[in-house]
Structure formats: C-alpha cells, structure tokens
Short mmCIF file of C-alpha atoms and ligand atoms in Angstrom, two decimals:
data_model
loop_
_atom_site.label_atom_id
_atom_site.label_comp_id
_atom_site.label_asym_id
_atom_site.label_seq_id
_atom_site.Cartn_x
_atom_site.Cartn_y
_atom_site.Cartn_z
CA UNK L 1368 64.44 -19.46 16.47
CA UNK L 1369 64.78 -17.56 19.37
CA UNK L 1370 62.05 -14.96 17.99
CA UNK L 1371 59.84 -17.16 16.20
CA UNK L 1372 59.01 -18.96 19.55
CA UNK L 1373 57.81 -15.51 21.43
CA UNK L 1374 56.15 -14.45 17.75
CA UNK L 1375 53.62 -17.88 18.56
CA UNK L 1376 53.52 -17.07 22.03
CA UNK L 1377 52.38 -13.67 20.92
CA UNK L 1378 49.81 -14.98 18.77
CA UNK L 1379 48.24 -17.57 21.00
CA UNK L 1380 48.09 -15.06 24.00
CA UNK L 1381 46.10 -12.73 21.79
CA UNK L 1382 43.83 -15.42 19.96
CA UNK L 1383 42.89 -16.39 24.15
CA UNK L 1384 41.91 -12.25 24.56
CA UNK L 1385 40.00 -12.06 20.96
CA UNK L 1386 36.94 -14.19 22.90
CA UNK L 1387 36.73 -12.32 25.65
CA UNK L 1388 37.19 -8.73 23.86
CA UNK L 1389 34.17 -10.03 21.61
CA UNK L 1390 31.85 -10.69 24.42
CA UNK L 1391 32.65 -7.14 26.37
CA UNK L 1392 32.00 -5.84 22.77
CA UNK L 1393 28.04 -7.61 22.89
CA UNK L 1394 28.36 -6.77 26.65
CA UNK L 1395 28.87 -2.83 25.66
CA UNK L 1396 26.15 -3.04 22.87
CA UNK L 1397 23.47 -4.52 24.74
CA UNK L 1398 23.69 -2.08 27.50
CA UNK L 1399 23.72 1.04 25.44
CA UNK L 1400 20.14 -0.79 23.60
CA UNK L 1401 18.87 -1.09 26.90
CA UNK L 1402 20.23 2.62 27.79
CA UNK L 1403 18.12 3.55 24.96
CA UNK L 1404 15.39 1.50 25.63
CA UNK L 1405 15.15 2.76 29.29
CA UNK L 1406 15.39 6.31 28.21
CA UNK L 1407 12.35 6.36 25.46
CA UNK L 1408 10.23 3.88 27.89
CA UNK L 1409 10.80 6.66 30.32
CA UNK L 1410 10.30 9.40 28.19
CA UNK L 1411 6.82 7.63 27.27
CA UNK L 1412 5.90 7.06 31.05
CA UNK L 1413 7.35 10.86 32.00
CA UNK L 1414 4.64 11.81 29.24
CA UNK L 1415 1.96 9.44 30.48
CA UNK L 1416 2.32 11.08 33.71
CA UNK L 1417 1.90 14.39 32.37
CA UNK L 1418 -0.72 13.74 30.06
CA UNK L 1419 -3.03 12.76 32.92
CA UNK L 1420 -3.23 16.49 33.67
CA UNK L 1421 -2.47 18.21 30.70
CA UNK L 1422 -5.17 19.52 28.42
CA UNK L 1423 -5.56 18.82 24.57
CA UNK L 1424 -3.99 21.85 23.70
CA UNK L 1425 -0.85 21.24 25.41
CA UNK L 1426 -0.41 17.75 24.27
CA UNK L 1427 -1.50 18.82 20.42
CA UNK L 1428 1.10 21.24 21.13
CA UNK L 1429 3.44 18.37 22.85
CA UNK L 1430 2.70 16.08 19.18
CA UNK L 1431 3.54 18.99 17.20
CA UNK L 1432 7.04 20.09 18.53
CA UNK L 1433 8.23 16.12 18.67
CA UNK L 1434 11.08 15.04 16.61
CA UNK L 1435 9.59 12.17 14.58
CA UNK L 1436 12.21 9.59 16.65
CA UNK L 1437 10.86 11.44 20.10
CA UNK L 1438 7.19 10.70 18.23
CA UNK L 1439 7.49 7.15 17.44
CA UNK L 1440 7.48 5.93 20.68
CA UNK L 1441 3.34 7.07 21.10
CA UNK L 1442 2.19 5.66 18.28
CA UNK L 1443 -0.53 3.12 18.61
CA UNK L 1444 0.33 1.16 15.73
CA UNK L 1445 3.76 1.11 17.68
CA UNK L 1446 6.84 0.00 15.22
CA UNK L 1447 4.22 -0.90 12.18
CA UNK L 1448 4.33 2.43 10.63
CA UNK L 1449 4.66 2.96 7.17
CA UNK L 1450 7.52 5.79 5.97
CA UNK L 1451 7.11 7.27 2.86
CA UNK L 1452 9.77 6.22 1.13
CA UNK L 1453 8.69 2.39 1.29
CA UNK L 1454 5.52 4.01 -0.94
CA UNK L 1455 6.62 3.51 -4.60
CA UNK L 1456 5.36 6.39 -7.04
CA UNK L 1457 2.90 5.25 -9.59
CA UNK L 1458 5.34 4.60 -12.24
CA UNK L 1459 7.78 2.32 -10.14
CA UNK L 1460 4.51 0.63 -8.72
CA UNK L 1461 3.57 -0.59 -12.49
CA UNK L 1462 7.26 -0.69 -13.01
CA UNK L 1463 7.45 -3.22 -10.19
CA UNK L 1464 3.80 -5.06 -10.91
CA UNK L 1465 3.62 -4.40 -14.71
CA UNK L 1466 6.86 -4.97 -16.39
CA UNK L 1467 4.84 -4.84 -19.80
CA UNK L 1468 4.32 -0.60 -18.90
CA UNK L 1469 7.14 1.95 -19.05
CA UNK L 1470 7.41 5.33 -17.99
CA UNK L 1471 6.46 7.81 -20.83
CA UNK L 1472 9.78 9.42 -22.16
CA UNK L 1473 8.24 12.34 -21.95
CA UNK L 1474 8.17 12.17 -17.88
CA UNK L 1475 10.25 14.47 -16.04
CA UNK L 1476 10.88 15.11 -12.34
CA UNK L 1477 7.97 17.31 -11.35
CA UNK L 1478 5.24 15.21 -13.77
CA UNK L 1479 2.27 14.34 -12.21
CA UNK L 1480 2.69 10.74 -12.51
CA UNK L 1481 5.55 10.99 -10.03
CA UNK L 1482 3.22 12.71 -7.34
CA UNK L 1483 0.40 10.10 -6.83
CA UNK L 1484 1.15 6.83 -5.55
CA UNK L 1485 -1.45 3.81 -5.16
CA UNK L 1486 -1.08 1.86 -1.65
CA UNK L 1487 -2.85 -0.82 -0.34
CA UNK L 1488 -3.52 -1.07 3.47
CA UNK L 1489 -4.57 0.56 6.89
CA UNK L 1490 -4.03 4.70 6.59
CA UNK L 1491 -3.38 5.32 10.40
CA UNK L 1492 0.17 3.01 9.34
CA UNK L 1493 1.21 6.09 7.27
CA UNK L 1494 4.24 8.18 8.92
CA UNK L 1495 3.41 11.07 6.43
CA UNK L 1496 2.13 14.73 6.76
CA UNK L 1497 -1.67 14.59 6.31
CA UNK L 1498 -4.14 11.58 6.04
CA UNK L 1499 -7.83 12.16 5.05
CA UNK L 1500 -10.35 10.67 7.29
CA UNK L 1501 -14.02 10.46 6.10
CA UNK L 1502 -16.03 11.66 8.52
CA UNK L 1503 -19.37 12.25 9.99
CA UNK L 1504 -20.79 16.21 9.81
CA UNK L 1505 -20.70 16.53 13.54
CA UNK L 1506 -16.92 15.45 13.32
CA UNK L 1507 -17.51 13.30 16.50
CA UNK L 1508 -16.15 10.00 15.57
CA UNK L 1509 -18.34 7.40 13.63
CA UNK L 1510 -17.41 3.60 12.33
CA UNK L 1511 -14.91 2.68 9.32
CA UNK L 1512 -11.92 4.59 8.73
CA UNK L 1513 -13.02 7.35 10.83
CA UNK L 1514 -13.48 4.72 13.89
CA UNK L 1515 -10.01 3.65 12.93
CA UNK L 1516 -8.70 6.86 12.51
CA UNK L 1517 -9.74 8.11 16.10
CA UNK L 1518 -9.27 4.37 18.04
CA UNK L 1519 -5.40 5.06 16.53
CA UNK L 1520 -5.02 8.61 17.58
CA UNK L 1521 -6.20 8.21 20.99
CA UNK L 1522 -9.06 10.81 22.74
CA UNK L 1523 -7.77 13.94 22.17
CA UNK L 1524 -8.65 13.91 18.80
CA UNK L 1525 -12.09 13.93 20.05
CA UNK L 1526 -11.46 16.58 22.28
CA UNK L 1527 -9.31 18.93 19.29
CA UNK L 1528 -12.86 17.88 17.23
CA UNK L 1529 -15.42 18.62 19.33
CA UNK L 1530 -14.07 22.66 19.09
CA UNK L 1531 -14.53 22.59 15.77
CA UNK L 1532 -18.02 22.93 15.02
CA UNK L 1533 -18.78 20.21 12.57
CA UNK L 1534 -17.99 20.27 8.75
CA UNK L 1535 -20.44 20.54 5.99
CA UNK L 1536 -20.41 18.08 3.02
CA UNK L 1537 -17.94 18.77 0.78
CA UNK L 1538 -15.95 20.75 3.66
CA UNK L 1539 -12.47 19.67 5.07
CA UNK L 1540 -11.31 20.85 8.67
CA UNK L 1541 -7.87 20.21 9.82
CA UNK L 1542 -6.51 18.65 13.24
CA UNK L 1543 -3.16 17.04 14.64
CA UNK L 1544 -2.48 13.35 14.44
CA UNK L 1545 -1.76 12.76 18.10
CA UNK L 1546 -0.99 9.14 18.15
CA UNK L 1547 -1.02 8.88 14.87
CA UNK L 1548 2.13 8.19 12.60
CA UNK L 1549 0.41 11.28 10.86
CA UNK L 1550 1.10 14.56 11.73
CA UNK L 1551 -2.33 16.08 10.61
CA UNK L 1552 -5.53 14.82 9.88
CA UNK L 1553 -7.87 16.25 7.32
CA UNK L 1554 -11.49 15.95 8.24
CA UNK L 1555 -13.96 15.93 5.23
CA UNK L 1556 -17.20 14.88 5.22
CA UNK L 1557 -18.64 12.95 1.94
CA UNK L 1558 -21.76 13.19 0.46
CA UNK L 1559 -24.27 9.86 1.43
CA UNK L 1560 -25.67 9.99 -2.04
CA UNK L 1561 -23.99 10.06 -5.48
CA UNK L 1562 -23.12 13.38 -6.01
CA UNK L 1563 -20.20 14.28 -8.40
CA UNK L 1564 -19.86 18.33 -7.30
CA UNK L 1565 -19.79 17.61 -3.40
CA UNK L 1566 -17.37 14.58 -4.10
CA UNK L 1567 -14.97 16.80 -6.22
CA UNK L 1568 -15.47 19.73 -3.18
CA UNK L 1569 -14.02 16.97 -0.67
CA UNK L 1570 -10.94 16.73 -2.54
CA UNK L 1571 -10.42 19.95 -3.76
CA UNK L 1572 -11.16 21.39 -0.02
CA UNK L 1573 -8.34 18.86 1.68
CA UNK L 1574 -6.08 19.79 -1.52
CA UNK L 1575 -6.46 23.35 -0.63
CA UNK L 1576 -5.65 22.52 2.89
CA UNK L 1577 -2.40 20.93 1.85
CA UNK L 1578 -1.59 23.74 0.14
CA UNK L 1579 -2.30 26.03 2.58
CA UNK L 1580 -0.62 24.08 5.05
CA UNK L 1581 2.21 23.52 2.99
CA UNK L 1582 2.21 19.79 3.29
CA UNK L 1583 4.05 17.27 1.43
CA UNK L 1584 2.39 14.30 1.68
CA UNK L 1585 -0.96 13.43 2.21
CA UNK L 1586 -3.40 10.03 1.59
CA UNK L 1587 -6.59 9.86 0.70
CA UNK L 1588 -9.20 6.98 1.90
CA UNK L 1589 -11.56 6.31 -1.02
CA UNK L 1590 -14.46 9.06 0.93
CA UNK L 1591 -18.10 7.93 0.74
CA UNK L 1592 -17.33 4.99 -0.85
CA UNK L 1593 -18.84 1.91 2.26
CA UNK L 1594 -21.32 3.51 4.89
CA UNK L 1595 -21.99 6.36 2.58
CA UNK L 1596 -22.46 4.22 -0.24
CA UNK L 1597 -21.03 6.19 -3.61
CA UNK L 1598 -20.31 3.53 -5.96
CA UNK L 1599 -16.70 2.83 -5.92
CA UNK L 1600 -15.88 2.97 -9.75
CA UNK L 1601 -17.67 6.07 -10.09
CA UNK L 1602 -15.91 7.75 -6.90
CA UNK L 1603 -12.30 6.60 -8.03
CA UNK L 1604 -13.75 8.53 -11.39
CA UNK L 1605 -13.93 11.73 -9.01
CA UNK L 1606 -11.15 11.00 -7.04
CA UNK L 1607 -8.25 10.65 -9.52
CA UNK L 1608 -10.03 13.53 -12.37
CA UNK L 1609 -10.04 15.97 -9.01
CA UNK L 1610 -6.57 15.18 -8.06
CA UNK L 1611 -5.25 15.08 -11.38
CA UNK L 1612 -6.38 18.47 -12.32
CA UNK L 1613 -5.07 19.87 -9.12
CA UNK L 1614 -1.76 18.86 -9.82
CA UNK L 1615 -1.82 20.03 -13.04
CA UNK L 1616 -2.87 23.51 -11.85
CA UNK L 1617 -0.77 23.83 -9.41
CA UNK L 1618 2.61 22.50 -10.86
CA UNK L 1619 4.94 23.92 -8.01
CA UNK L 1620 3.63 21.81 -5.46
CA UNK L 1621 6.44 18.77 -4.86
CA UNK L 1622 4.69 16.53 -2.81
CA UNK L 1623 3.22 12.98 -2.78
CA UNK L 1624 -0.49 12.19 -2.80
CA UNK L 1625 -1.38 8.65 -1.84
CA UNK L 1626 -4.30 6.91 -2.97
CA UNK L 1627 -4.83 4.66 -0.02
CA UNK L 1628 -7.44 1.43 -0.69
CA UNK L 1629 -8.07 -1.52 1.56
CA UNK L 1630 -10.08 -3.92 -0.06
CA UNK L 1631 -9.06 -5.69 -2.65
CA UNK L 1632 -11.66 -4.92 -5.25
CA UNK L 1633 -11.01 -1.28 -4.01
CA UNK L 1634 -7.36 -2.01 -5.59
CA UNK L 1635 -8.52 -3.45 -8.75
CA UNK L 1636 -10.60 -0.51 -9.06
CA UNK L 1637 -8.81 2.24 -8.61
CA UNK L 1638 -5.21 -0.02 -10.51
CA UNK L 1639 -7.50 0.01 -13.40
CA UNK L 1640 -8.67 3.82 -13.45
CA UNK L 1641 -5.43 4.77 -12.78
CA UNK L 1642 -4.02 3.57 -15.99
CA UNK L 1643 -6.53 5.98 -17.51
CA UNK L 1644 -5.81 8.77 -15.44
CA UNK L 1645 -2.76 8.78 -15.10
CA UNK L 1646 -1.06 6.66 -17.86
CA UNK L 1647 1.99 5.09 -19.01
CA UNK L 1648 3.45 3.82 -22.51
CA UNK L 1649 3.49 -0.08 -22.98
CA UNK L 1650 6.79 -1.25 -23.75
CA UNK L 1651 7.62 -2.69 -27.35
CA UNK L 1652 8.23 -5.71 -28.29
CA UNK L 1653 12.34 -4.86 -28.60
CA UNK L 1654 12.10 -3.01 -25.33
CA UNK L 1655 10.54 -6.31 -23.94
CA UNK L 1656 12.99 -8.62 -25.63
CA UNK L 1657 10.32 -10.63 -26.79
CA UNK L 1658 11.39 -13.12 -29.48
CA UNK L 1659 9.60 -13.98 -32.76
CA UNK L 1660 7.71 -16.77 -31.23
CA UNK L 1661 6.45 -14.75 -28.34
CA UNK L 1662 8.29 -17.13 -25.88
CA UNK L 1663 8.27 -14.10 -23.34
CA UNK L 1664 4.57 -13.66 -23.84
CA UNK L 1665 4.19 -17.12 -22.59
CA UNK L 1666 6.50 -16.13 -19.33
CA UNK L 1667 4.50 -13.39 -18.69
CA UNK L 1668 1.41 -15.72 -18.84
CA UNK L 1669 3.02 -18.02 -16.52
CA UNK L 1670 2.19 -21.11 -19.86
CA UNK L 1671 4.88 -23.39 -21.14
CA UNK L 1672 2.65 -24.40 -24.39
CA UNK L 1673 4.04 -23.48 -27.39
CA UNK L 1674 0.60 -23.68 -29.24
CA UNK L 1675 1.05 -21.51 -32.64
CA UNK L 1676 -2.03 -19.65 -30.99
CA UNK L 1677 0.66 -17.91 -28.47
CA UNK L 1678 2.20 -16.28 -31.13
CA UNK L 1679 -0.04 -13.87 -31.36
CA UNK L 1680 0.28 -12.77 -27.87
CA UNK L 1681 2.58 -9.91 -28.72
CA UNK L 1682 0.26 -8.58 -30.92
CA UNK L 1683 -2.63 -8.85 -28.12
CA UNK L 1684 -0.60 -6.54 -26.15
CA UNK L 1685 -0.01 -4.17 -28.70
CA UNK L 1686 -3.12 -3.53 -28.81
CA UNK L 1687 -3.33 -2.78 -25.57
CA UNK L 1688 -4.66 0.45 -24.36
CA UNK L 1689 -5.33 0.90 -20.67
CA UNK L 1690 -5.19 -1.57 -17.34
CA UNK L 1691 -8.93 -2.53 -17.92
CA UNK L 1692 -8.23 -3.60 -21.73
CA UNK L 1693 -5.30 -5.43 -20.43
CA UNK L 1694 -7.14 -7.10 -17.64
CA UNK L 1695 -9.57 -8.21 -20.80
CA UNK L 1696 -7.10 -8.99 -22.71
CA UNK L 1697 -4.96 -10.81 -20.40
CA UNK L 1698 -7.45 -13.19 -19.34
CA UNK L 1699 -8.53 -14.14 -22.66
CA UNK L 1700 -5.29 -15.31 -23.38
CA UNK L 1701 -4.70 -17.28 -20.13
CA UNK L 1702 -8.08 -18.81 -20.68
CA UNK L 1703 -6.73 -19.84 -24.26
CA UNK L 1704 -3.56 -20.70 -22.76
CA UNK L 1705 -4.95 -22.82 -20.32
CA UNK L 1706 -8.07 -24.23 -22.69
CA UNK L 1707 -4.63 -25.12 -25.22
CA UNK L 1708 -3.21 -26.57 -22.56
CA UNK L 1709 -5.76 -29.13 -22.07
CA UNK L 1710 -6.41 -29.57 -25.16
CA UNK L 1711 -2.62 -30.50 -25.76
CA UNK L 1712 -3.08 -32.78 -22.50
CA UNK L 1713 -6.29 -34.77 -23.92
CA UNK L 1714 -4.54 -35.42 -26.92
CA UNK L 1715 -8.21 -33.75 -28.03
CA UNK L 1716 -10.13 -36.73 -26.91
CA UNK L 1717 -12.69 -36.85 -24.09
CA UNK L 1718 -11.47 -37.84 -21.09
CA UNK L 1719 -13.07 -40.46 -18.77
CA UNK L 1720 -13.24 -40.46 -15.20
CA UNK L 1721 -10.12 -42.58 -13.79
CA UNK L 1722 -8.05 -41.97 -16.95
CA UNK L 1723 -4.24 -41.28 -15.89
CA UNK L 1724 -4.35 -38.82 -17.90
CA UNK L 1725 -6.61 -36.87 -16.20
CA UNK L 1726 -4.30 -36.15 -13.46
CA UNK L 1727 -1.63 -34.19 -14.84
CA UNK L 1728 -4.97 -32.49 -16.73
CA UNK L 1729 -5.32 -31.35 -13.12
CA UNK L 1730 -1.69 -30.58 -12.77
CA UNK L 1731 -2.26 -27.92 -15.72
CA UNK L 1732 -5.17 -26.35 -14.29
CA UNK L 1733 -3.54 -26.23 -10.96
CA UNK L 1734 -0.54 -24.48 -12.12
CA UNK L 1735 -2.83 -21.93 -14.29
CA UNK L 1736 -4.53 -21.32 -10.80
CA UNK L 1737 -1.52 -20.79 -9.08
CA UNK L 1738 -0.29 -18.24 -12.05
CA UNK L 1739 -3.27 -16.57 -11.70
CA UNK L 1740 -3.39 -15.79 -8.20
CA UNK L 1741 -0.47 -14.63 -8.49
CA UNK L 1742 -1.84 -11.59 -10.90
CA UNK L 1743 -3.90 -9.08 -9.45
CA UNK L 1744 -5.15 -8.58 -13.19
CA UNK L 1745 -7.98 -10.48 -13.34
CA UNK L 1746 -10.95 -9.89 -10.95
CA UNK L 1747 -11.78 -13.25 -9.87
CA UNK L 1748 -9.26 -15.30 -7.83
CA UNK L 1749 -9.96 -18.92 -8.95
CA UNK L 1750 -8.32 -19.96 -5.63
CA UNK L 1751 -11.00 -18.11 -3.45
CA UNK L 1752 -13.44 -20.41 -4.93
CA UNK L 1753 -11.01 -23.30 -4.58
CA UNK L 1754 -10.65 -22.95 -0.49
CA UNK L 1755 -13.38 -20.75 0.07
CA UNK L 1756 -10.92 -18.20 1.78
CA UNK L 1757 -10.84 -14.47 0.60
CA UNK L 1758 -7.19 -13.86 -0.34
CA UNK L 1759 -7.45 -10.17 0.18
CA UNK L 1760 -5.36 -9.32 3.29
CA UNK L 1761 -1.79 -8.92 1.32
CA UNK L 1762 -0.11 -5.72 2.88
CA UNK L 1763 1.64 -4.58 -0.53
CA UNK L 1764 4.11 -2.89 1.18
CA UNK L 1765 5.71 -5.62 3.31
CA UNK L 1766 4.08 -8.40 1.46
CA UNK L 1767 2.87 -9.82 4.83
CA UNK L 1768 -0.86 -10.70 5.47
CA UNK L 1769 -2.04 -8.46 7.66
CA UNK L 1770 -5.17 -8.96 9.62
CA UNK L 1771 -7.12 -5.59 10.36
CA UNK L 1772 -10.73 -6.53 11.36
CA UNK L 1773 -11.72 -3.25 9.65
CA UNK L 1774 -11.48 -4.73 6.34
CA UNK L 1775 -14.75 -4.34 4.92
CA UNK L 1776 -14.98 -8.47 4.38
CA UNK L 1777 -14.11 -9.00 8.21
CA UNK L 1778 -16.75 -6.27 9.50
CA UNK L 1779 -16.20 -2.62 9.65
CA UNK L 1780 -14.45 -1.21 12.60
CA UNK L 1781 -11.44 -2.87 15.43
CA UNK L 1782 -7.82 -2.85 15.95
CA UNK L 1783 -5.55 -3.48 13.94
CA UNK L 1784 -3.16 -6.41 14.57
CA UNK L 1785 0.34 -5.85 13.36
CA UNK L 1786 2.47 -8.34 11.33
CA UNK L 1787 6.56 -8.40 13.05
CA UNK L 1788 8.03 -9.28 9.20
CA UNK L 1789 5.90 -5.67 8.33
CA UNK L 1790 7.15 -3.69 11.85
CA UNK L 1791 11.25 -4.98 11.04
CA UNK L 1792 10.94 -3.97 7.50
CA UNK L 1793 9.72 -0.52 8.71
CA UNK L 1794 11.93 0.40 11.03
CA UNK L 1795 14.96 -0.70 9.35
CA UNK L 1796 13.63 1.46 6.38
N1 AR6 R 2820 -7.58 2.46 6.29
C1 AR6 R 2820 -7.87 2.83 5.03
N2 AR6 R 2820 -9.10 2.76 4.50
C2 AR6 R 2820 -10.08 2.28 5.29
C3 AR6 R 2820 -9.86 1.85 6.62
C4 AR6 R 2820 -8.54 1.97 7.13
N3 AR6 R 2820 -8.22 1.61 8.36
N4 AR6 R 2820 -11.03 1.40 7.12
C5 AR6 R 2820 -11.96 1.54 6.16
N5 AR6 R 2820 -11.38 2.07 5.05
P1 AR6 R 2820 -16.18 4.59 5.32
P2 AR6 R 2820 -17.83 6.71 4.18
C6 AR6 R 2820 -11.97 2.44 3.75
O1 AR6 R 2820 -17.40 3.78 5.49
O2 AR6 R 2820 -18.44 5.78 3.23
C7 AR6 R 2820 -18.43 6.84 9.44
O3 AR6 R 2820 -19.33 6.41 10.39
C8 AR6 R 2820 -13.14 1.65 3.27
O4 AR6 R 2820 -12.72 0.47 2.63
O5 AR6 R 2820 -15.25 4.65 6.46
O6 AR6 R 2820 -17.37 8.04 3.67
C9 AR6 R 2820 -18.28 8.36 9.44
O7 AR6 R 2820 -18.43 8.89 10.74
C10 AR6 R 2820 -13.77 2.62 2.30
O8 AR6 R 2820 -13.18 2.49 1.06
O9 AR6 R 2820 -16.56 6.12 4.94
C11 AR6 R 2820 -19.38 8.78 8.53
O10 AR6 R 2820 -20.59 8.90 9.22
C12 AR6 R 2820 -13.38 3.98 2.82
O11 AR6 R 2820 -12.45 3.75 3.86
C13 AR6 R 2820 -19.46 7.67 7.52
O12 AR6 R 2820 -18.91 6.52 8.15
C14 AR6 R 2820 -14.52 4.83 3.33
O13 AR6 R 2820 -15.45 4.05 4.03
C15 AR6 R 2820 -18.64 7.96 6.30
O14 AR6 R 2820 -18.86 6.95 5.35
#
C-alpha cells in the first residue's frame, strides 16, 4: 500500500516537471535558431563591410570558394531558390502531367531523356551550376532576362563583364553568378534575325563551355526568342535538335540541362516539341487499365457522359503520335464530350431563354471549363476569356502564382516578387 502511495507521488511530481522541461526544451531551440540567425546575419554584414572595399576579383573569388549554405545567405532572390532536385527530368515531368506517356523500356540511366528537363519560371531562382543569359554583344547589361539576370546578381557582374570584351553572335563567354543562386553564368549573344547556324552556334558554344568547365547542370532561356525576335516554334526547333545531338555525341557527360520558359505559350511550345525531340511511348490500353467502355478515357477527359461516342476514345489515343497530335486530338474529344453533353442536357431540343433547363446546361459547360483549365493541352484557356485575366503566372515547381513583372504579358524587365508557400518548399527541399 505502503509503495503504491510513493509510486503516485512519483508520478505526479514528474507529470508537474514534464511542463516545465518542455518549455526549457523550446527555450534551448529558439536560442540556438537565433544563434544561427545572428551568426549568418553577421557573416552577411562582416561581408557587406568588406565588400565596400574589395574589388570584383576578390569578391568573384569570395562567391567562388563559398559553401553553398555560407552562399545562400547573398542571394537576392533570398530563400526562393530553386535546387535541382525539385526539377523533375523529362520523363517524370510527363510522368507527373501525362499519365497517358510512359518511359520507353528501352531507357536506361545515362539516356538522353533523363538529362533535359522542361521548367517553367524565373532562371536567376535556379541553385544550379550554369544558367544562360541572352545577352547584348557589348555584354553590358540590356532588358529581359539579361536585365534580370544582372538586377539578381548585383554590380559586379557588370564589372567581371565589362573585362571581357564583348561576345560575337553565336559566341558564349563565361562569368560567376555573384548573387545569383547560380554559380556561373554563360553569356551568349543571339542572332536578331532568324538565323538557324548562329542559333545552333549559341548552344553548341555554352555546351562546349559546360564541358569544358565540367559543369553539371546548366539552363537555358529560350535565346533570341522576345527583343531579338526569332520565332519561338522555330527557335525551340534549334534549341532541342542542338541539345539533343550534343548529348548524343557526347554520352559521358552526366549532367542535367534545363530548358527554362516563362511564358506560358513559351511552355506549350517547347511541351509540344519536346515530345518530338525527345519522346516517350504512350501507354496501352492494359497498362492504363482502361476498361472496354473507355470509362478511364472519360476520367482523363474530366466527362461523366457515357455517350457510345466515348468509346472510341481509346482508340483516339492510340493513334496518338506526339504532344501536338494529342493536343489535336484531345480537344476534339472534349469538344465532343462537351457538345454530347449538351446535347444529352437539351434532351436535343432548342432551348429557350429562361428554360430551367438551361441552367444546369451552364453547369456542364462550366465544369468542361474548369476541366480544361486544368490541362495545359489545349492552347486556349476558355477561362481567360471568361474573366479576362491571363492565367499564366503558375510557378510549376511550387504550384504557387508567382508574380515576376518580367513576364513578357506584365512588361519586360523588374524584380521579382517571391511567393512564402514557394521559399518554405525550397528550403525544406
Ligand atoms: N527567366 C527566364 N526567362 C526569362 C526571364 C527570366 N527572368 N525574363 C525573360 N525571359 P530576351 P533576346 C525569357 O528578350 O530575345 C536584351 O536587351 C523571355 O520570355 O531577354 O535574346 C539583351 O541585352 C524570352 O523567352 O532575349 C539583348 O540586347 C527569353 O527570355 C537582347 O535583349 C529571351 O528574351 C536579347 O534579346
């Protein structure tokens, strides 16, 4: 009895310390955060300090030797960099956004198709080796990316540029990233008419710089394609036969190359070519567990008819070829599925204003919108025209809006505003 009584004693004497151990626990935890928040803000002021006095050399040489933790705390874009693991290879991109494509058996490690990646958003994010600015001959800083580029690096870029002695078209020159998340950036300058040879020369000379340099990872901005004016689907044509062919010449190289596109018709673009560069087998129909009626089709197409015209939906994507068929393709069945639908709806009669019916006709044509917005397949967003609002600021890695006012449809050049969902996911990465 005796020994039961001192056991509860016990207990309730150390359920009264568990509080108070808890709260020098958060006590302990908060003060080594701040500890380390204190050191790096000091490290960055220490560095401030010095960098009023030291010269470009010094600091390039100050980047260069960094640890990427000691390098973080410079970067403009502060905590919304982009690592490159968060960059899905081509394959797991479709894999992700296309679960009607698989990954050719024939794909091993070192295939191309695992070395080029497709990313939507702003390229001074990227915490790689190399981005690829497209710049101006005299290598002084211009608008668009190049703008961007410099604004994000901060002035000794300039200063590291201004030795260099310009760049010819269809020339790369390499410098350090500075502030960037980047540790280098590749200078090439672009030809300002269509021109096929000086476009490929672009590529292949920052290719041969990556080589050279031994780099792992580098992203390319689509070069020429806004101030310079190079139509965009012919470009991406360039872009991905140039890079293609260098990776299939030079095999040993293990790396990443990142096609890097900010618009959104610069994504639908290059999605679409890429399919034809760089392809992958469609699944079949057992692989897709489709059933005889084709009720995953209609999933897929976001439609709950079961018009006997769906059944033929497998079939349609058979037939299937490449990303621009399927875009084709695609839409001609939604626009059945969604004609049907109405159809079904109308009970095929005319309908007249006020009818009831006519409401959940809307209801149809709403949810068809919504489905489709929610595909980047087809090029024209019904709900743009619906609000008026261009839907085209979705950072694909963090799936937060992001607004950069460099985005050709805001106006070319300006900061970039970060999104806090996008910085948490990238640091926690
Ligand atoms: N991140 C990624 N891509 C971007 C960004 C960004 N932050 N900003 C723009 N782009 P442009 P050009 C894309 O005009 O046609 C300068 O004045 C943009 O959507 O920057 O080769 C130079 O000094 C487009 O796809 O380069 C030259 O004089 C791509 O970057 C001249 O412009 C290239 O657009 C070069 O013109």
């Amino acid at each position: 009895m005796d020994t039961d009584v001192k056991k509860e004693e016990k207990a309730s004497k150390e359920k009264e310390k568990a509080p108070a151990c808890k709260e020098a626990n958060v006590k302990n935890e908060k003060k080594t955060f701040n500890k380390e928040k204190n050191n790096s803000a000091g490290k960055k002021k220490q560095f401030k300090e010095k960098e009023k006095t030291s010269t470009w050399q010094q600091k390039k040489s100050d980047f260069e030797n960094m640890s990427v933790e000691e390098k973080r705390v410079h970067y403009r874009c502060g905590r919304d960099y982009v690592i490159l693991k968060s960059i899905s290879s081509w394959p797991d991109y479709v894999e992700e956004k296309y679960p009607k494509f698989v990954k050719k058996e024939s794909v091993t490690e070192d295939d191309v198709l695992n070395k080029v990646s497709l990313w939507r958003g702003d390229i001074t994010r990227l915490e790689i080796d190399a981005i690829v600015n497209a710049a101006h001959t005299r290598l002084l800083s211009g608008g668009g990316v190049d703008g961007c580029i410099h604004r994000a690096a901060g002035k000794c870029l300039y200063e590291e540029c201004y030795t260099l002695n310009g760049c010819e078209t269809g020339n790369a020159k390499i410098t350090s990233g500075y502030k960037l998340p980047a540790k280098y950036v590749i200078h090439t300058v672009g030809p300002m008419e269509e021109n096929k040879l000086l476009l490929k020369s672009c590529y292949e000379s920052c290719l041969s710089i990556v080589k050279e340099k031994k780099l792992e990872s580098v992203a390319f901005c689509c070069i020429s394609t806004e101030i310079y004016g190079y139509p965009i689907e012919n470009a991406t044509d360039v872009a991905l036969m140039t890079v293609k062919d260098w990776l299939e010449n030079n095999k040993s190289w293990a790396g990443r190359i990142i096609f890097c596109v900010f618009s959104k018709d610069e994504l639908h673009v290059y999605e679409k070519k890429m399919f034809k560069y760089f392809p992958l087998t469609k699944k079949t129909n057992e692989q897709m567990n489709v059933d005889n009626d084709g009720s995953r089709a209609e999933m897929d197409t976001g439609s709950k008819s079961n018009d006997k015209d769906e059944t033929r939906r497998p079939t349609l994507i058979n037939k299937i070829e490449t990303s621009e068929a399927l875009t084709n393709e695609l839409s001609m069945v939604k626009g059945k599925t969604c004609e049907t639908n109405i159809l079904k709806e109308k009970g095929n009669k005319r309908l007249v204003s006020g009818d009831p019916r006519e409401t959940s006709t809307k209801k149809y044509l709403r949810t068809f919108k919504e489905t489709d917005e929610k595909s980047e397949l087809t090029n024209e967003n019904p709900l743009e025209k619906e609000d008026g609002r261009q839907h085209n600021n979705m950072d694909m890695t963090s799936g937060q809006e992001f607004t950069n006012k460099n985005s050709p449809e805001e106006g070319h050049g300006g900061e970039s505003v970060v999104t806090e969902a996008a910085s948490v996911k990238m640091t926690d990465a």
